[in-house]
Amino acid sequence: MNATNPVVNFKDKLLSDFQLFEQSLNGSSTLPIHAIRRKAIQHFDQLGFPTPRHEEWKYTNMAAVLRQPFRTQMGPPAIDLSADDFRPFLIDDLDAHVLVFVNGWFRSELSTSADEEAELCIGSFAEAQKGFAPAFDQHFAQHAAYTDDAFTALSTAFARDGLFLNVSAGRRVSRPIHLLMINDAREADYFVQPRHLLLLDANARATVIESTHTLGAGRSFSNIVSEVVLGEGAQLDYYKVQNDSPLASSIATIQAHQHANSLLRSFTLSLGGAMLRNNVNATLAGKAAHTDLFGLTMLKGREFVDNHTLVDHAVPHCTSNELYKGIYDERSQGVFNGKILVRPDAQRTNAFQSNHNILLSDGATINTKPQLEIFADDVKCSHGATSGQLDENALFYLRSRGLSLEAARAILVHAFAVEILNTIEVEELRTKLDAQITERLSFTF
Amino acid sequence: MSQDLALLEEVTNSDYKYGWVTDIEQEIIPQGLNEDVVRLISAKKNEPEFMLEWRLKAFRDWQKMKEPRWANVHYPPVDFQAISYYAAPKSSEAPKSLDEVDPELLRTFEKLGISLAEQKRLTGVAVDAVIDSVSVATTFKSKLAELGVIFCPMSEAIQEYPDLVRRYLGTVVPTNDNFYAALNSAVFSDGSFVYVPAGVRCPMELSTYFRINAANTGQFERTLIIAEEGSYVSYLEGCTAPMRDENQLHAAVVELVALDRAEIKYSTVQNWYPGDKDGKGGIYNFVTKRGICQGYKSKISWTQVETGSAITWKYPSVVLKGDESIGEFYSVAVTNNLQQADTGTKMIHIGKNTRSRIVSKGISAGKSQNSYRGLVKINKSAAAARNYSQCDSLLLGDTCGAHTFPYLEVSHSGATVEHEATTSKIGEDILFYCNQRGIDTEEAVALIVNGFSREVLNQLPMEFAVEAQKLLAISLEGSVG
């Protein structure tokens, strides 16, 4: 291939970064985690960045992002940041544990106090990597497949910092954990790769809100992989909030492994970003596990979101429910690819999936592919997908009662979004998002 | 043979009752494919120069193409050099009337339940019978000619109506459209040609019956149907093949062109030999079918009942180019034993106010895999386009699979696209209800499958609907309990 191809250059840069990284490790390159990293980088080398020729990337061409000259960082950057810089990103009135990550590196001095961290069972990712946490070694890179996904391979190869949460059996983390993922694009454009590992032991419970924010007028590109393991009866609510600058791109992957009776509730709320790709994959590996996947996308300008989900019913008696809604204005584009896989022995599975979209402008596009792959007969599975516009009759009804066209449209779009907003259980987050959506509709209720 | 034994034999053979071979003199060219073979086929057909050029171009494109592998079907690679690309029942001259047709051939079709003698006037179906690569007889030609309707073998059309063929052939499915379409364009030997002049409503069903007879051959037929302004035609095709242990390739291309206010209804009952219980033998059915609604308010409707073939891989499509044109797709695909089907449709909306409707019913039994794969594409120009798709799958047994891969691509805010799919099995309570009323389980399943498929079967012309219903029951025989 042409050596001046910027995408190839970026790949080469990452490969040589890895060599530098290895050299800097000295003694710790003999640790088991490093063997995984080395395997992962080899897979990345073989796979290369995906192109639209790849079925999973058919509608999503990352080249526009990958050809940007992003910088990478080998260690924690010395970035001067104060609480004022990220205050607007906090959720009003929400009593939460706030953990701040800057360019993918944890900043303890900006976060909740160390005592609270201990209470939360948040371990240092860096320490955990050195082999102090057996649970880390047991689960790291065991769930997110780095053999067939280039971005997961890349994340695995460069996994240095991120959230390491280990909630012990029966513990409930009462306050939500808010992860503030801040990318500094004030002086340079960075490619960052935070990596999370969330382990909830039997009957443990936690709520995590992860929001990404870019500082400054530059571009940012993050590749975030979260591995989630839910023990028997554990419950995790995981909110991804993407209301970032129109120059911020990200690949966000959640790979969950669920044991019996566990419950995962995932919320993907995409209100802004240049190029967002979200992969939410759940494997139901124990009886009576349940997965709820909710998504709301509201875009404008030339923004782009690709939501890929996979619910893998590996054992009998599990259920899943999925609802993604999208509102696309101006020249924005959306992709939805939801896959339900029912493995040969997973009898008595109930799996439902819906994807509904509204195009508000002729320049907007939605490509949706709801997919069922079913290898067992005693199942109830269905999916539905629609794309349309606001209901003429409803618009007429509102206008005949004296509302302007804009107001009538705003009410209907808001009503469309509310179905997802109502599933959000953290009230303060719901209020904040509702306010942002209302503001975007430039209408006060 | 005692009566019991006879009965037993009948039951065991009911798996595939068209599995016999007709012993007639065949003319088969040696296996293998190169430019000389393409030239030979063209020469045998005494084709004009433009056809040879067209074929050679397709052949050269084909050589550059790779065999597609994306479908959800698995099979060993096809050796394209081990196939004979031309087989024809031997006869010195083209038969002028049915009296001149080899009686053995007529018996073949009678055995298949298709009488070519015009005694079946009452049924009102005109038949074009194709054995291996060649059309052997076409009935009701003169009656149709009175109305100006042309219904003849493709090879004849190339001789008699070269202008029409030249104008339309390859316009809907270009020679380089895909691997199998290119192959077909290079080597096709016959097929049906239909031309319905403006304002004519074709008074009878037109039907083609395809039969593969020779071993180690592939069947490559090409069908072209042109419906002029304001005309209507209903066309049916049926297919069978002998039981053989080797897989045989069937790669057909069908092109439909509907002009202003014209309507084409195309029905298929596909019953190629599906292979035996262990998946040995059977036809690879890799077909490209596409219609274009060229004119204002034109309509194309595909109905298919797919019960045969070891592997079915086809997506009858409609390009909705004319404003207010309509595309429809009704399908029942049944797979049993080790059959694999990856079938569906494409609806490409280009014109304003275009509408499409997709109803697909998949039934899988045994160890089969049945996939629906469909595309609904709403272009930027397709204002107020409307689509509704429904794909239901029924699973009989826990070793089969049902898969749905719908692609919806919407680029116009005024379009309304709806898709829904369900997958389920026949509920035990329903079977119990039937059993209670004295209907045994196998019959009950047939009843339920028929009900499940009715929406599609209703679209078939009556003679075919009855046959299709029987076919469904036979295909699923032995799949319960």
PDB file of C-alpha atoms in Angstrom, chain A residues 78-184:
ATOM      1  CA  ALA A  78       1.525  17.052  32.826  1.00  0.00           C
ATOM      2  CA  ILE A  79      -1.699  18.910  32.204  1.00  0.00           C
ATOM      3  CA  ASP A  80      -2.642  21.740  34.456  1.00  0.00           C
ATOM      4  CA  LEU A  81      -6.291  21.414  35.271  1.00  0.00           C
ATOM      5  CA  SER A  82      -8.452  22.772  38.028  1.00  0.00           C
ATOM      6  CA  ALA A  83     -11.904  21.877  39.239  1.00  0.00           C
ATOM      7  CA  ASP A  84     -13.235  24.984  37.454  1.00  0.00           C
ATOM      8  CA  ASP A  85     -12.306  23.455  34.119  1.00  0.00           C
ATOM      9  CA  PHE A  86     -14.679  20.582  34.495  1.00  0.00           C
ATOM     10  CA  ARG A  87     -17.359  22.054  36.729  1.00  0.00           C
ATOM     11  CA  PRO A  88     -19.783  22.487  33.796  1.00  0.00           C
ATOM     12  CA  PHE A  89     -19.503  18.762  33.123  1.00  0.00           C
ATOM     13  CA  LEU A  90     -20.708  17.763  36.566  1.00  0.00           C
ATOM     14  CA  ILE A  91     -24.328  16.829  37.040  1.00  0.00           C
ATOM     15  CA  ASP A  92     -26.155  19.432  39.116  1.00  0.00           C
ATOM     16  CA  ASP A  93     -27.330  18.344  42.543  1.00  0.00           C
ATOM     17  CA  LEU A  94     -26.056  14.812  42.030  1.00  0.00           C
ATOM     18  CA  ASP A  95     -24.356  13.337  45.033  1.00  0.00           C
ATOM     19  CA  ALA A  96     -21.794  11.168  43.263  1.00  0.00           C
ATOM     20  CA  HIS A  97     -18.304   9.830  43.566  1.00  0.00           C
ATOM     21  CA  VAL A  98     -16.510  11.796  40.892  1.00  0.00           C
ATOM     22  CA  LEU A  99     -13.461  10.234  39.295  1.00  0.00           C
ATOM     23  CA  VAL A 100     -11.548  12.401  36.855  1.00  0.00           C
ATOM     24  CA  PHE A 101      -9.490  10.990  34.014  1.00  0.00           C
ATOM     25  CA  VAL A 102      -7.445  13.340  31.853  1.00  0.00           C
ATOM     26  CA  ASN A 103      -6.423  11.967  28.473  1.00  0.00           C
ATOM     27  CA  GLY A 104      -7.159   8.522  29.857  1.00  0.00           C
ATOM     28  CA  TRP A 105      -5.060   8.836  33.014  1.00  0.00           C
ATOM     29  CA  PHE A 106      -6.579   8.883  36.478  1.00  0.00           C
ATOM     30  CA  ARG A 107      -6.142  12.146  38.422  1.00  0.00           C
ATOM     31  CA  SER A 108      -6.630  11.330  42.059  1.00  0.00           C
ATOM     32  CA  GLU A 109      -6.089  14.901  43.259  1.00  0.00           C
ATOM     33  CA  LEU A 110      -9.117  16.025  41.246  1.00  0.00           C
ATOM     34  CA  SER A 111     -11.278  13.077  42.236  1.00  0.00           C
ATOM     35  CA  THR A 112     -13.154  11.871  45.267  1.00  0.00           C
ATOM     36  CA  SER A 113     -10.907  11.417  48.302  1.00  0.00           C
ATOM     37  CA  ALA A 114      -8.806   8.328  48.760  1.00  0.00           C
ATOM     38  CA  ASP A 115     -10.917   7.184  51.724  1.00  0.00           C
ATOM     39  CA  GLU A 116     -13.956   7.110  49.583  1.00  0.00           C
ATOM     40  CA  GLU A 117     -12.070   5.232  46.924  1.00  0.00           C
ATOM     41  CA  ALA A 118     -11.268   2.536  49.407  1.00  0.00           C
ATOM     42  CA  GLU A 119     -14.894   2.451  50.367  1.00  0.00           C
ATOM     43  CA  LEU A 120     -15.768   2.065  46.708  1.00  0.00           C
ATOM     44  CA  CYS A 121     -13.289  -0.731  46.191  1.00  0.00           C
ATOM     45  CA  ILE A 122     -11.639   1.228  43.432  1.00  0.00           C
ATOM     46  CA  GLY A 123      -8.188  -0.121  42.966  1.00  0.00           C
ATOM     47  CA  SER A 124      -5.380   1.548  41.163  1.00  0.00           C
ATOM     48  CA  PHE A 125      -5.348   0.217  37.645  1.00  0.00           C
ATOM     49  CA  ALA A 126      -1.585   0.672  37.539  1.00  0.00           C
ATOM     50  CA  GLU A 127      -1.040  -1.314  40.740  1.00  0.00           C
ATOM     51  CA  ALA A 128      -3.507  -3.964  39.654  1.00  0.00           C
ATOM     52  CA  GLN A 129      -1.573  -4.476  36.447  1.00  0.00           C
ATOM     53  CA  LYS A 130       1.581  -5.230  38.379  1.00  0.00           C
ATOM     54  CA  GLY A 131      -0.135  -8.284  39.734  1.00  0.00           C
ATOM     55  CA  PHE A 132      -1.429  -7.154  43.103  1.00  0.00           C
ATOM     56  CA  ALA A 133      -5.017  -7.937  42.365  1.00  0.00           C
ATOM     57  CA  PRO A 134      -5.699 -11.558  41.479  1.00  0.00           C
ATOM     58  CA  ALA A 135      -9.167 -10.613  40.206  1.00  0.00           C
ATOM     59  CA  PHE A 136      -7.551  -8.280  37.710  1.00  0.00           C
ATOM     60  CA  ASP A 137      -5.392 -11.014  36.203  1.00  0.00           C
ATOM     61  CA  GLN A 138      -8.322 -13.352  36.175  1.00  0.00           C
ATOM     62  CA  HIS A 139     -10.531 -11.053  34.123  1.00  0.00           C
ATOM     63  CA  PHE A 140      -8.431  -8.519  32.234  1.00  0.00           C
ATOM     64  CA  ALA A 141      -8.712  -9.085  28.457  1.00  0.00           C
ATOM     65  CA  GLN A 142     -10.658 -12.309  29.024  1.00  0.00           C
ATOM     66  CA  HIS A 143     -13.980 -10.922  27.824  1.00  0.00           C
ATOM     67  CA  ALA A 144     -13.395  -8.241  25.204  1.00  0.00           C
ATOM     68  CA  ALA A 145     -12.181 -10.170  22.153  1.00  0.00           C
ATOM     69  CA  TYR A 146      -8.990  -8.621  20.885  1.00  0.00           C
ATOM     70  CA  THR A 147      -8.578 -11.297  18.236  1.00  0.00           C
ATOM     71  CA  ASP A 148     -11.141  -9.933  15.800  1.00  0.00           C
ATOM     72  CA  ASP A 149     -11.646  -6.285  16.644  1.00  0.00           C
ATOM     73  CA  ALA A 150      -8.799  -3.952  15.797  1.00  0.00           C
ATOM     74  CA  PHE A 151      -9.779  -1.249  18.274  1.00  0.00           C
ATOM     75  CA  THR A 152     -10.164  -3.684  21.156  1.00  0.00           C
ATOM     76  CA  ALA A 153      -6.782  -5.158  20.231  1.00  0.00           C
ATOM     77  CA  LEU A 154      -5.287  -1.700  20.319  1.00  0.00           C
ATOM     78  CA  SER A 155      -6.875  -0.939  23.667  1.00  0.00           C
ATOM     79  CA  THR A 156      -5.584  -4.213  25.099  1.00  0.00           C
ATOM     80  CA  ALA A 157      -2.077  -3.600  23.828  1.00  0.00           C
ATOM     81  CA  PHE A 158      -1.877  -0.144  25.368  1.00  0.00           C
ATOM     82  CA  ALA A 159      -3.967  -0.741  28.508  1.00  0.00           C
ATOM     83  CA  ARG A 160      -2.295   1.449  31.124  1.00  0.00           C
ATOM     84  CA  ASP A 161      -4.934   3.227  33.137  1.00  0.00           C
ATOM     85  CA  GLY A 162      -8.660   3.522  33.610  1.00  0.00           C
ATOM     86  CA  LEU A 163     -11.216   2.461  36.172  1.00  0.00           C
ATOM     87  CA  PHE A 164     -10.645  -0.713  38.124  1.00  0.00           C
ATOM     88  CA  LEU A 165     -13.765  -1.291  40.171  1.00  0.00           C
ATOM     89  CA  ASN A 166     -14.226  -4.392  42.265  1.00  0.00           C
ATOM     90  CA  VAL A 167     -17.381  -4.417  44.361  1.00  0.00           C
ATOM     91  CA  SER A 168     -17.331  -7.288  46.824  1.00  0.00           C
ATOM     92  CA  ALA A 169     -20.202  -9.718  47.310  1.00  0.00           C
ATOM     93  CA  GLY A 170     -23.401  -8.213  48.622  1.00  0.00           C
ATOM     94  CA  ARG A 171     -22.109  -4.638  48.641  1.00  0.00           C
ATOM     95  CA  ARG A 172     -24.217  -1.857  47.227  1.00  0.00           C
ATOM     96  CA  VAL A 173     -22.465   1.280  46.160  1.00  0.00           C
ATOM     97  CA  SER A 174     -25.109   3.730  47.214  1.00  0.00           C
ATOM     98  CA  ARG A 175     -23.958   6.794  45.293  1.00  0.00           C
ATOM     99  CA  PRO A 176     -23.468   6.739  41.541  1.00  0.00           C
ATOM    100  CA  ILE A 177     -19.882   6.713  40.323  1.00  0.00           C
ATOM    101  CA  HIS A 178     -19.348   9.470  37.803  1.00  0.00           C
ATOM    102  CA  LEU A 179     -16.393   8.983  35.477  1.00  0.00           C
ATOM    103  CA  LEU A 180     -15.385  12.266  33.902  1.00  0.00           C
ATOM    104  CA  MET A 181     -13.346  11.398  30.852  1.00  0.00           C
ATOM    105  CA  ILE A 182     -11.665  14.644  29.892  1.00  0.00           C
ATOM    106  CA  ASN A 183      -9.667  15.017  26.710  1.00  0.00           C
ATOM    107  CA  ASP A 184      -7.403  18.005  26.511  1.00  0.00           C
TER     108      ASP A 184
END
